[in-house]
PDB file of C-alpha atoms in Angstrom:
ATOM      1  CA  MET A   1     -33.006 -35.818  -6.287  1.00 60.00           C
ATOM      2  CA  ASP A   2     -31.106 -32.582  -6.924  1.00 70.00           C
ATOM      3  CA  ALA A   3     -33.974 -30.487  -5.531  1.00 76.00           C
ATOM      4  CA  TYR A   4     -34.076 -32.732  -2.440  1.00 73.00           C
ATOM      5  CA  ARG A   5     -30.348 -32.319  -1.806  1.00 73.00           C
ATOM      6  CA  ILE A   6     -30.591 -28.558  -2.259  1.00 69.00           C
ATOM      7  CA  ALA A   7     -33.455 -28.478   0.264  1.00 72.00           C
ATOM      8  CA  ILE A   8     -31.379 -30.475   2.783  1.00 70.00           C
ATOM      9  CA  LEU A   9     -28.423 -28.111   2.363  1.00 65.00           C
ATOM     10  CA  TYR A  10     -30.725 -25.119   2.835  1.00 63.00           C
ATOM     11  CA  LYS A  11     -32.178 -26.665   6.009  1.00 63.00           C
ATOM     12  CA  LEU A  12     -28.686 -27.255   7.413  1.00 66.00           C
ATOM     13  CA  GLY A  13     -27.646 -23.709   6.543  1.00 66.00           C
ATOM     14  CA  GLU A  14     -24.915 -24.892   4.213  1.00 62.00           C
ATOM     15  CA  ILE A  15     -26.067 -22.833   1.230  1.00 63.00           C
ATOM     16  CA  LYS A  16     -24.329 -19.515   0.950  1.00 65.00           C
ATOM     17  CA  PRO A  17     -25.797 -16.753  -1.198  1.00 64.00           C
ATOM     18  CA  THR A  18     -23.649 -15.666  -4.101  1.00 66.00           C
ATOM     19  CA  LYS A  19     -23.874 -12.728  -6.395  1.00 65.00           C
ATOM     20  CA  PRO A  20     -22.257 -12.122  -9.765  1.00 68.00           C
ATOM     21  CA  PRO A  21     -19.163  -9.897  -9.753  1.00 69.00           C
ATOM     22  CA  LYS A  22     -19.369  -6.264 -10.724  1.00 80.00           C
ATOM     23  CA  GLU A  23     -19.110  -5.594 -14.442  1.00 86.00           C
ATOM     24  CA  GLU A  24     -15.723  -3.864 -14.115  1.00 89.00           C
ATOM     25  CA  ILE A  25     -14.366  -6.809 -12.092  1.00 92.00           C
ATOM     26  CA  HIS A  26     -15.610  -9.253 -14.727  1.00 93.00           C
ATOM     27  CA  GLN A  27     -14.017  -7.207 -17.524  1.00 94.00           C
ATOM     28  CA  LEU A  28     -10.789  -6.899 -15.559  1.00 95.00           C
ATOM     29  CA  ASN A  29     -10.674 -10.647 -14.950  1.00 96.00           C
ATOM     30  CA  ILE A  30     -10.990 -11.430 -18.667  1.00 96.00           C
ATOM     31  CA  LEU A  31      -8.282  -8.903 -19.553  1.00 97.00           C
ATOM     32  CA  CYS A  32      -5.908 -10.081 -16.812  1.00 97.00           C
ATOM     33  CA  ARG A  33      -6.144 -13.731 -17.801  1.00 96.00           C
ATOM     34  CA  GLN A  34      -5.534 -12.838 -21.435  1.00 97.00           C
ATOM     35  CA  TYR A  35      -2.553 -10.718 -20.358  1.00 98.00           C
ATOM     36  CA  ILE A  36      -1.027 -13.637 -18.457  1.00 97.00           C
ATOM     37  CA  LYS A  37      -1.513 -15.916 -21.472  1.00 97.00           C
ATOM     38  CA  LEU A  38       0.238 -13.386 -23.706  1.00 97.00           C
ATOM     39  CA  VAL A  39       3.111 -13.096 -21.217  1.00 97.00           C
ATOM     40  CA  ASP A  40       3.544 -16.882 -21.318  1.00 97.00           C
ATOM     41  CA  ASP A  41       3.363 -16.916 -25.125  1.00 96.00           C
ATOM     42  CA  CYS A  42       5.968 -14.139 -25.343  1.00 95.00           C
ATOM     43  CA  THR A  43       8.265 -16.099 -23.043  1.00 95.00           C
ATOM     44  CA  MET A  44       7.834 -19.248 -25.149  1.00 94.00           C
ATOM     45  CA  TYR A  45       8.655 -17.490 -28.434  1.00 93.00           C
ATOM     46  CA  LYS A  46      11.509 -15.569 -26.838  1.00 94.00           C
ATOM     47  CA  ASN A  47      13.072 -18.843 -25.656  1.00 93.00           C
ATOM     48  CA  ASN A  48      12.538 -20.286 -29.128  1.00 91.00           C
ATOM     49  CA  LEU A  49      14.278 -17.276 -30.656  1.00 92.00           C
ATOM     50  CA  ILE A  50      17.199 -17.617 -28.239  1.00 91.00           C
ATOM     51  CA  SER A  51      17.719 -21.249 -29.258  1.00 89.00           C
ATOM     52  CA  LEU A  52      17.743 -20.233 -32.941  1.00 88.00           C
ATOM     53  CA  ILE A  53      20.185 -17.378 -32.341  1.00 90.00           C
ATOM     54  CA  ASP A  54      22.548 -19.706 -30.473  1.00 88.00           C
ATOM     55  CA  GLN A  55      22.908 -21.620 -33.743  1.00 86.00           C
ATOM     56  CA  VAL A  56      23.123 -18.638 -36.110  1.00 86.00           C
ATOM     57  CA  PHE A  57      25.041 -16.200 -33.885  1.00 89.00           C
ATOM     58  CA  PRO A  58      26.930 -17.992 -31.107  1.00 88.00           C
ATOM     59  CA  ARG A  59      27.754 -15.550 -28.279  1.00 88.00           C
ATOM     60  CA  TYR A  60      25.127 -13.056 -29.496  1.00 91.00           C
ATOM     61  CA  ASN A  61      24.353 -12.378 -25.827  1.00 90.00           C
ATOM     62  CA  THR A  62      27.745 -10.635 -25.539  1.00 90.00           C
ATOM     63  CA  ALA A  63      26.371  -7.933 -27.834  1.00 93.00           C
ATOM     64  CA  PHE A  64      22.763  -7.837 -26.586  1.00 93.00           C
ATOM     65  CA  SER A  65      21.805  -9.212 -23.198  1.00 90.00           C
ATOM     66  CA  ASN A  66      18.164  -8.446 -24.013  1.00 91.00           C
ATOM     67  CA  ILE A  67      17.415  -9.959 -27.409  1.00 91.00           C
ATOM     68  CA  THR A  68      13.916  -8.444 -27.530  1.00 90.00           C
ATOM     69  CA  SER A  69      15.113  -4.845 -27.348  1.00 92.00           C
ATOM     70  CA  LYS A  70      14.281  -2.679 -30.380  1.00 92.00           C
ATOM     71  CA  ALA A  71      17.906  -2.514 -31.504  1.00 94.00           C
ATOM     72  CA  SER A  72      18.414  -6.272 -31.173  1.00 94.00           C
ATOM     73  CA  LEU A  73      15.226  -7.166 -33.051  1.00 94.00           C
ATOM     74  CA  TYR A  74      16.188  -4.734 -35.832  1.00 94.00           C
ATOM     75  CA  ILE A  75      19.551  -6.487 -36.285  1.00 94.00           C
ATOM     76  CA  LEU A  76      18.042  -9.971 -36.272  1.00 93.00           C
ATOM     77  CA  GLU A  77      15.218  -9.034 -38.623  1.00 92.00           C
ATOM     78  CA  ASN A  78      17.346  -7.195 -41.189  1.00 92.00           C
ATOM     79  CA  TYR A  79      20.641  -9.103 -40.872  1.00 92.00           C
ATOM     80  CA  PRO A  80      19.656 -12.692 -39.937  1.00 89.00           C
ATOM     81  CA  SER A  81      22.995 -14.185 -41.029  1.00 88.00           C
ATOM     82  CA  ALA A  82      26.672 -13.536 -40.369  1.00 89.00           C
ATOM     83  CA  GLU A  83      27.326 -12.709 -44.029  1.00 90.00           C
ATOM     84  CA  LYS A  84      24.598 -10.074 -44.188  1.00 91.00           C
ATOM     85  CA  LEU A  85      25.774  -8.480 -40.956  1.00 92.00           C
ATOM     86  CA  LEU A  86      29.389  -8.261 -42.138  1.00 92.00           C
ATOM     87  CA  ASN A  87      28.308  -6.741 -45.466  1.00 93.00           C
ATOM     88  CA  ALA A  88      26.030  -4.160 -43.862  1.00 93.00           C
ATOM     89  CA  ASP A  89      26.780  -0.436 -44.280  1.00 94.00           C
ATOM     90  CA  LYS A  90      28.660   0.590 -41.137  1.00 94.00           C
ATOM     91  CA  ASP A  91      27.413   4.194 -40.947  1.00 94.00           C
ATOM     92  CA  ILE A  92      23.770   3.275 -41.522  1.00 94.00           C
ATOM     93  CA  LEU A  93      23.944   0.496 -38.938  1.00 94.00           C
ATOM     94  CA  ILE A  94      25.548   2.711 -36.273  1.00 94.00           C
ATOM     95  CA  THR A  95      23.065   5.540 -36.873  1.00 95.00           C
ATOM     96  CA  THR A  96      20.112   3.144 -36.689  1.00 95.00           C
ATOM     97  CA  LEU A  97      21.396   1.550 -33.475  1.00 95.00           C
ATOM     98  CA  ALA A  98      21.824   4.985 -31.884  1.00 94.00           C
ATOM     99  CA  THR A  99      18.301   6.029 -32.924  1.00 94.00           C
ATOM    100  CA  LEU A 100      16.568   2.866 -31.731  1.00 94.00           C
ATOM    101  CA  SER A 101      18.433   2.610 -28.440  1.00 91.00           C
ATOM    102  CA  LYS A 102      18.456   6.374 -27.699  1.00 91.00           C
ATOM    103  CA  LYS A 103      21.879   5.883 -26.111  1.00 91.00           C
ATOM    104  CA  GLY A 104      24.037   7.913 -28.482  1.00 92.00           C
ATOM    105  CA  LEU A 105      26.659   7.250 -31.139  1.00 93.00           C
ATOM    106  CA  LYS A 106      29.364   6.170 -28.698  1.00 94.00           C
ATOM    107  CA  TRP A 107      27.202   3.305 -27.428  1.00 94.00           C
ATOM    108  CA  ALA A 108      26.183   2.433 -30.998  1.00 94.00           C
ATOM    109  CA  LYS A 109      29.808   2.223 -32.181  1.00 95.00           C
ATOM    110  CA  THR A 110      30.714  -0.062 -29.276  1.00 95.00           C
ATOM    111  CA  LYS A 111      27.700  -2.232 -30.040  1.00 95.00           C
ATOM    112  CA  TYR A 112      28.606  -2.343 -33.753  1.00 95.00           C
ATOM    113  CA  ASN A 113      32.109  -3.625 -32.957  1.00 95.00           C
ATOM    114  CA  ALA A 114      30.614  -6.279 -30.667  1.00 94.00           C
ATOM    115  CA  LEU A 115      28.232  -7.381 -33.426  1.00 95.00           C
ATOM    116  CA  ILE A 116      31.055  -7.665 -35.961  1.00 94.00           C
ATOM    117  CA  ASN A 117      32.974  -9.895 -33.536  1.00 94.00           C
ATOM    118  CA  VAL A 118      29.840 -12.027 -33.110  1.00 92.00           C
ATOM    119  CA  ALA A 119      29.462 -12.328 -36.905  1.00 92.00           C
ATOM    120  CA  ILE A 120      33.114 -13.348 -37.354  1.00 92.00           C
ATOM    121  CA  THR A 121      32.723 -15.976 -34.630  1.00 90.00           C
ATOM    122  CA  ALA A 122      29.515 -17.218 -36.271  1.00 89.00           C
ATOM    123  CA  LEU A 123      31.341 -17.828 -39.575  1.00 86.00           C
ATOM    124  CA  LYS A 124      33.873 -19.985 -37.738  1.00 84.00           C
ATOM    125  CA  ILE A 125      31.704 -22.023 -35.372  1.00 82.00           C
ATOM    126  CA  GLY A 126      28.097 -21.350 -36.435  1.00 68.00           C
ATOM    127  CA  CYS A 127      26.014 -24.402 -37.350  1.00 72.00           C
ATOM    128  CA  ALA A 128      22.773 -22.879 -38.601  1.00 71.00           C
ATOM    129  CA  PRO A 129      20.824 -24.505 -41.465  1.00 74.00           C
ATOM    130  CA  LYS A 130      19.990 -22.459 -44.563  1.00 75.00           C
ATOM    131  CA  THR A 131      16.361 -22.153 -43.480  1.00 83.00           C
ATOM    132  CA  SER A 132      17.322 -20.446 -40.209  1.00 85.00           C
ATOM    133  CA  GLU A 133      16.899 -16.945 -41.691  1.00 86.00           C
ATOM    134  CA  ILE A 134      13.252 -17.608 -42.545  1.00 90.00           C
ATOM    135  CA  ILE A 135      12.603 -19.179 -39.138  1.00 90.00           C
ATOM    136  CA  ILE A 136      14.192 -16.241 -37.295  1.00 90.00           C
ATOM    137  CA  LYS A 137      12.152 -13.694 -39.241  1.00 91.00           C
ATOM    138  CA  SER A 138       8.990 -15.708 -38.633  1.00 92.00           C
ATOM    139  CA  ALA A 139       9.681 -15.982 -34.890  1.00 92.00           C
ATOM    140  CA  ILE A 140      10.376 -12.236 -34.648  1.00 94.00           C
ATOM    141  CA  THR A 141       7.156 -11.376 -36.506  1.00 94.00           C
ATOM    142  CA  ILE A 142       5.102 -13.531 -34.131  1.00 95.00           C
ATOM    143  CA  LEU A 143       6.970 -12.201 -31.083  1.00 94.00           C
ATOM    144  CA  LYS A 144       6.412  -8.584 -32.128  1.00 94.00           C
ATOM    145  CA  THR A 145       2.701  -9.236 -32.619  1.00 96.00           C
ATOM    146  CA  LEU A 146       2.433 -10.849 -29.194  1.00 96.00           C
ATOM    147  CA  MET A 147       4.325  -7.976 -27.558  1.00 95.00           C
ATOM    148  CA  GLU A 148       2.042  -5.427 -29.229  1.00 96.00           C
ATOM    149  CA  GLN A 149      -1.054  -7.313 -28.078  1.00 97.00           C
ATOM    150  CA  LYS A 150       0.364  -7.578 -24.559  1.00 97.00           C
ATOM    151  CA  SER A 151       1.028  -3.838 -24.480  1.00 96.00           C
ATOM    152  CA  MET A 152      -2.510  -3.118 -25.708  1.00 97.00           C
ATOM    153  CA  ILE A 153      -4.104  -5.374 -23.054  1.00 98.00           C
ATOM    154  CA  GLU A 154      -1.863  -3.832 -20.377  1.00 97.00           C
ATOM    155  CA  LYS A 155      -3.136  -0.346 -21.255  1.00 97.00           C
ATOM    156  CA  GLU A 156      -6.742  -1.551 -21.010  1.00 97.00           C
ATOM    157  CA  ILE A 157      -6.074  -3.143 -17.609  1.00 97.00           C
ATOM    158  CA  LYS A 158      -4.499   0.046 -16.282  1.00 97.00           C
ATOM    159  CA  ALA A 159      -7.357   2.174 -17.643  1.00 96.00           C
ATOM    160  CA  ILE A 160      -9.856   0.150 -15.578  1.00 95.00           C
ATOM    161  CA  ALA A 161      -7.650  -0.528 -12.537  1.00 95.00           C
ATOM    162  CA  GLU A 162      -6.553   3.078 -12.005  1.00 93.00           C
ATOM    163  CA  ASN A 163     -10.126   3.990 -11.025  1.00 92.00           C
ATOM    164  CA  MET A 164     -10.535   1.126  -8.532  1.00 95.00           C
ATOM    165  CA  GLU A 165      -9.902   1.959  -4.886  1.00 95.00           C
ATOM    166  CA  GLU A 166      -8.976  -1.631  -3.960  1.00 96.00           C
ATOM    167  CA  VAL A 167      -6.267  -1.733  -6.632  1.00 96.00           C
ATOM    168  CA  LYS A 168      -4.872   1.603  -5.449  1.00 96.00           C
ATOM    169  CA  LEU A 169      -4.651   0.261  -1.888  1.00 97.00           C
ATOM    170  CA  LEU A 170      -2.781  -2.879  -2.951  1.00 97.00           C
ATOM    171  CA  THR A 171      -0.204  -0.907  -4.933  1.00 97.00           C
ATOM    172  CA  THR A 172       0.898   0.747  -1.678  1.00 96.00           C
ATOM    173  CA  ILE A 173       2.324  -2.638  -0.627  1.00 96.00           C
ATOM    174  CA  PRO A 174       6.001  -2.853  -1.724  1.00 94.00           C
ATOM    175  CA  GLY A 175       6.452  -5.470  -4.445  1.00 93.00           C
ATOM    176  CA  ILE A 176       2.910  -5.199  -5.826  1.00 96.00           C
ATOM    177  CA  GLY A 177       2.440  -3.167  -9.017  1.00 95.00           C
ATOM    178  CA  ILE A 178      -0.783  -2.112 -10.676  1.00 96.00           C
ATOM    179  CA  ILE A 179      -0.968  -5.205 -12.933  1.00 97.00           C
ATOM    180  CA  SER A 180      -0.401  -7.615 -10.024  1.00 97.00           C
ATOM    181  CA  ALA A 181      -2.954  -5.721  -7.932  1.00 97.00           C
ATOM    182  CA  ALA A 182      -5.477  -5.829 -10.776  1.00 97.00           C
ATOM    183  CA  ILE A 183      -5.003  -9.584 -11.234  1.00 97.00           C
ATOM    184  CA  PHE A 184      -5.443 -10.212  -7.505  1.00 97.00           C
ATOM    185  CA  ILE A 185      -8.607  -8.124  -7.189  1.00 96.00           C
ATOM    186  CA  SER A 186     -10.123  -9.614 -10.347  1.00 96.00           C
ATOM    187  CA  GLU A 187      -9.501 -13.165  -9.091  1.00 95.00           C
ATOM    188  CA  ILE A 188     -10.962 -12.770  -5.582  1.00 94.00           C
ATOM    189  CA  ARG A 189     -13.975 -10.982  -7.134  1.00 91.00           C
ATOM    190  CA  ASP A 190     -15.551  -9.751  -3.864  1.00 91.00           C
ATOM    191  CA  PHE A 191     -13.391  -9.155  -0.792  1.00 93.00           C
ATOM    192  CA  ASN A 192     -16.460  -9.258   1.465  1.00 90.00           C
ATOM    193  CA  ASN A 193     -16.608 -13.032   0.919  1.00 89.00           C
ATOM    194  CA  PHE A 194     -13.575 -13.452   3.192  1.00 92.00           C
ATOM    195  CA  LYS A 195     -14.246 -13.080   6.920  1.00 92.00           C
ATOM    196  CA  ASN A 196     -10.613 -13.450   7.948  1.00 93.00           C
ATOM    197  CA  ALA A 197      -7.116 -13.731   6.518  1.00 94.00           C
ATOM    198  CA  ARG A 198      -7.127 -17.540   6.855  1.00 93.00           C
ATOM    199  CA  LYS A 199     -10.026 -17.815   4.418  1.00 93.00           C
ATOM    200  CA  LEU A 200      -8.199 -15.611   1.925  1.00 95.00           C
ATOM    201  CA  VAL A 201      -5.036 -17.712   2.346  1.00 93.00           C
ATOM    202  CA  ALA A 202      -7.073 -20.871   1.694  1.00 92.00           C
ATOM    203  CA  PHE A 203      -8.696 -19.331  -1.390  1.00 93.00           C
ATOM    204  CA  CYS A 204      -5.227 -18.552  -2.740  1.00 93.00           C
ATOM    205  CA  GLY A 205      -4.296 -22.205  -2.231  1.00 91.00           C
ATOM    206  CA  ILE A 206      -1.197 -21.560  -0.129  1.00 91.00           C
ATOM    207  CA  ASP A 207      -2.581 -23.103   3.070  1.00 83.00           C
ATOM    208  CA  PRO A 208      -0.968 -26.341   4.321  1.00 78.00           C
ATOM    209  CA  ALA A 209      -2.633 -29.639   3.405  1.00 70.00           C
ATOM    210  CA  VAL A 210      -1.863 -33.329   3.929  1.00 58.00           C
ATOM    211  CA  VAL A 211      -2.646 -35.695   1.050  1.00 59.00           C
ATOM    212  CA  GLU A 212      -4.922 -38.562   2.146  1.00 60.00           C
ATOM    213  CA  SER A 213      -6.741 -41.147   0.049  1.00 56.00           C
ATOM    214  CA  GLY A 214      -8.726 -44.101   1.414  1.00 54.00           C
ATOM    215  CA  LYS A 215      -6.546 -45.923   3.930  1.00 56.00           C
ATOM    216  CA  PHE A 216      -3.485 -43.923   2.904  1.00 48.00           C
ATOM    217  CA  LYS A 217      -2.496 -41.318   5.460  1.00 54.00           C
ATOM    218  CA  GLY A 218       0.037 -38.803   4.227  1.00 47.00           C
ATOM    219  CA  ASP A 219       2.713 -37.413   6.517  1.00 51.00           C
ATOM    220  CA  ARG A 220       4.032 -34.617   4.297  1.00 63.00           C
ATOM    221  CA  VAL A 221       2.526 -31.151   4.466  1.00 64.00           C
ATOM    222  CA  LYS A 222       2.301 -29.303   1.154  1.00 73.00           C
ATOM    223  CA  MET A 223       0.461 -26.340  -0.296  1.00 75.00           C
ATOM    224  CA  SER A 224      -3.144 -27.254  -0.956  1.00 77.00           C
ATOM    225  CA  LYS A 225      -3.041 -25.409  -4.334  1.00 81.00           C
ATOM    226  CA  ARG A 226      -6.781 -24.931  -4.233  1.00 83.00           C
ATOM    227  CA  GLY A 227      -8.419 -21.910  -5.780  1.00 83.00           C
ATOM    228  CA  SER A 228      -6.858 -19.789  -8.484  1.00 88.00           C
ATOM    229  CA  GLY A 229      -3.382 -20.517  -9.780  1.00 92.00           C
ATOM    230  CA  TYR A 230      -3.261 -16.925 -11.013  1.00 95.00           C
ATOM    231  CA  LEU A 231      -3.326 -15.729  -7.396  1.00 96.00           C
ATOM    232  CA  ARG A 232      -0.397 -17.942  -6.427  1.00 95.00           C
ATOM    233  CA  ARG A 233       1.524 -16.666  -9.424  1.00 95.00           C
ATOM    234  CA  VAL A 234       0.960 -13.038  -8.399  1.00 96.00           C
ATOM    235  CA  LEU A 235       1.886 -13.755  -4.782  1.00 96.00           C
ATOM    236  CA  PHE A 236       5.050 -15.594  -5.816  1.00 96.00           C
ATOM    237  CA  MET A 237       6.177 -12.675  -7.981  1.00 96.00           C
ATOM    238  CA  ALA A 238       5.295 -10.200  -5.211  1.00 96.00           C
ATOM    239  CA  ALA A 239       7.320 -12.251  -2.711  1.00 95.00           C
ATOM    240  CA  LEU A 240      10.364 -12.246  -4.998  1.00 95.00           C
ATOM    241  CA  ALA A 241      10.007  -8.514  -5.676  1.00 94.00           C
ATOM    242  CA  SER A 242       9.696  -7.619  -1.989  1.00 94.00           C
ATOM    243  CA  ILE A 243      13.095  -9.100  -1.085  1.00 93.00           C
ATOM    244  CA  ARG A 244      15.004  -7.526  -3.973  1.00 93.00           C
ATOM    245  CA  LYS A 245      16.998  -4.318  -3.872  1.00 91.00           C
ATOM    246  CA  ASN A 246      15.924  -1.123  -5.600  1.00 88.00           C
ATOM    247  CA  ARG A 247      18.153   1.219  -7.598  1.00 88.00           C
ATOM    248  CA  ASN A 248      19.462   2.730  -4.370  1.00 88.00           C
ATOM    249  CA  SER A 249      20.622  -0.731  -3.221  1.00 89.00           C
ATOM    250  CA  LYS A 250      17.963  -0.790  -0.495  1.00 90.00           C
ATOM    251  CA  TYR A 251      15.591  -3.700  -0.013  1.00 91.00           C
ATOM    252  CA  ILE A 252      12.068  -3.117  -1.326  1.00 92.00           C
ATOM    253  CA  ASN A 253      10.652  -4.326   1.990  1.00 92.00           C
ATOM    254  CA  PRO A 254      13.407  -4.665   4.622  1.00 91.00           C
ATOM    255  CA  VAL A 255      11.005  -6.196   7.165  1.00 91.00           C
ATOM    256  CA  LEU A 256      10.012  -9.003   4.802  1.00 92.00           C
ATOM    257  CA  TYR A 257      13.627  -9.511   3.754  1.00 93.00           C
ATOM    258  CA  ASN A 258      14.672 -10.022   7.394  1.00 93.00           C
ATOM    259  CA  TYR A 259      11.744 -12.408   7.878  1.00 92.00           C
ATOM    260  CA  TYR A 260      12.722 -14.359   4.751  1.00 93.00           C
ATOM    261  CA  SER A 261      16.391 -14.499   5.798  1.00 93.00           C
ATOM    262  CA  LEU A 262      15.488 -15.975   9.187  1.00 92.00           C
ATOM    263  CA  LYS A 263      13.182 -18.551   7.610  1.00 91.00           C
ATOM    264  CA  ALA A 264      15.767 -19.495   4.978  1.00 91.00           C
ATOM    265  CA  GLN A 265      18.285 -20.349   7.710  1.00 92.00           C
ATOM    266  CA  SER A 266      16.247 -23.359   8.838  1.00 90.00           C
ATOM    267  CA  LYS A 267      13.973 -24.033   5.848  1.00 89.00           C
ATOM    268  CA  PRO A 268      14.456 -24.575   2.098  1.00 90.00           C
ATOM    269  CA  LYS A 269      14.232 -21.354   0.108  1.00 91.00           C
ATOM    270  CA  LYS A 270      10.942 -22.316  -1.544  1.00 90.00           C
ATOM    271  CA  VAL A 271       9.370 -22.985   1.848  1.00 89.00           C
ATOM    272  CA  ALA A 272      10.625 -19.599   3.048  1.00 92.00           C
ATOM    273  CA  LEU A 273       9.075 -17.976  -0.045  1.00 93.00           C
ATOM    274  CA  VAL A 274       5.712 -19.603   0.692  1.00 92.00           C
ATOM    275  CA  ALA A 275       5.904 -18.195   4.232  1.00 92.00           C
ATOM    276  CA  LEU A 276       6.551 -14.817   2.625  1.00 94.00           C
ATOM    277  CA  MET A 277       3.476 -15.280   0.433  1.00 94.00           C
ATOM    278  CA  HIS A 278       1.442 -15.889   3.601  1.00 94.00           C
ATOM    279  CA  LYS A 279       2.709 -12.618   5.019  1.00 94.00           C
ATOM    280  CA  ILE A 280       1.775 -10.731   1.866  1.00 96.00           C
ATOM    281  CA  VAL A 281      -1.770 -12.173   1.940  1.00 96.00           C
ATOM    282  CA  ASN A 282      -2.062 -10.970   5.538  1.00 95.00           C
ATOM    283  CA  TYR A 283      -0.920  -7.529   4.395  1.00 95.00           C
ATOM    284  CA  ILE A 284      -3.474  -7.551   1.583  1.00 97.00           C
ATOM    285  CA  PHE A 285      -6.292  -8.614   3.902  1.00 97.00           C
ATOM    286  CA  ALA A 286      -5.468  -5.892   6.444  1.00 94.00           C
ATOM    287  CA  VAL A 287      -5.213  -3.191   3.776  1.00 96.00           C
ATOM    288  CA  LEU A 288      -8.533  -4.127   2.155  1.00 96.00           C
ATOM    289  CA  ARG A 289     -10.288  -4.613   5.503  1.00 95.00           C
ATOM    290  CA  ASP A 290      -9.172  -1.296   6.992  1.00 93.00           C
ATOM    291  CA  LYS A 291      -9.254   0.550   3.656  1.00 94.00           C
ATOM    292  CA  LYS A 292      -5.952   2.182   4.583  1.00 93.00           C
ATOM    293  CA  THR A 293      -2.679   2.437   2.680  1.00 94.00           C
ATOM    294  CA  PHE A 294       0.125   0.093   3.682  1.00 93.00           C
ATOM    295  CA  ARG A 295       2.999   1.276   5.851  1.00 88.00           C
ATOM    296  CA  VAL A 296       6.170  -0.735   6.467  1.00 85.00           C
ATOM    297  CA  ILE A 297       6.670  -1.199  10.208  1.00 83.00           C
ATOM    298  CA  THR A 298       8.918  -3.513  12.195  1.00 80.00           C
ATOM    299  CA  PRO A 299       7.470  -6.337  14.352  1.00 77.00           C
ATOM    300  CA  GLU A 300       8.429  -4.323  17.446  1.00 79.00           C
ATOM    301  CA  GLU A 301       6.481  -1.303  16.216  1.00 80.00           C
ATOM    302  CA  HIS A 302       3.547  -3.545  15.344  1.00 73.00           C
ATOM    303  CA  ASN A 303       3.451  -5.041  18.859  1.00 78.00           C
ATOM    304  CA  LYS A 304       3.651  -1.573  20.380  1.00 79.00           C
ATOM    305  CA  LEU A 305       0.725  -0.315  18.290  1.00 73.00           C
ATOM    306  CA  TYR A 306      -1.265  -3.458  19.136  1.00 69.00           C
ATOM    307  CA  LYS A 307      -0.750  -2.954  22.885  1.00 75.00           C
ATOM    308  CA  GLN A 308      -1.710   0.705  22.606  1.00 77.00           C
ATOM    309  CA  SER A 309      -4.941  -0.198  20.798  1.00 74.00           C
ATOM    310  CA  LYS A 310      -5.786  -2.757  23.500  1.00 70.00           C
ATOM    311  CA  LEU A 311      -5.129  -0.222  26.270  1.00 70.00           C
ATOM    312  CA  SER A 312      -7.304   2.368  24.557  1.00 70.00           C
ATOM    313  CA  LEU A 313     -10.168  -0.155  24.382  1.00 65.00           C
ATOM    314  CA  VAL A 314      -9.833  -0.926  28.109  1.00 62.00           C
ATOM    315  CA  ALA A 315      -9.762   2.785  28.967  1.00 58.00           C
TER     316      ALA A 315
END
């Protein structure tokens, strides 16, 4: 029966030839998926650590906004209770903070005073059980291991991706870094499988779809969410990054920001972000198709270039 069905599909021309991905793409795909898993695990343990710290050191975030920084982890690992922090040698603590942070003694002294205030507050309103010290140390040990593994995988990804022309092209698009580009390329496997941008959009699962089942006819259009969820994740992060400001207070991609702002005026923000993801896929398709680096141009400039290309073809 299976052979018969295959023969029918072949006769109708429905069978499409496939070929295994290149070895470097296969390796990159395995590394990228492991990297994403480690990122999620790090986030989970970081959130777990935050909930523990809220019990042991209320208002700890006033001293360290980033609890996974080297200086913060040193404090939590070596002084996991208010009593131990208050009894710590002041000079040693300040020197260590300055060394780990590389921000100087002035910063370290300010941070030390903030930590002492946190410890005093913890003695008054803290509600941590006696076992919290062990749990904090355990969580930090696991978190450090995960962060080290993530860093190791990231280096391996970059070592492979830096030699891939497709990855280099994608990194020219504002909002897409080398890791995001590597994930995208490793998930689509072979760009030649996509004849147009619509097919790539559909493969990413961000094309519109109406849910229907039997006699039920849906009337709400949603993302189809077919294909790889990893691609949608990368596109979502790229969309958010493209409408942020850089250190010079300029938008990463002013054209996309204007497009998003207009969409957000009449649509919910998430819908506007999905529209932005569509735009980015179109950018990616054009860059990979033409094998040219991306250049930010306004819609007016784009229309002008399009008309010029049409006129040159007629001439």
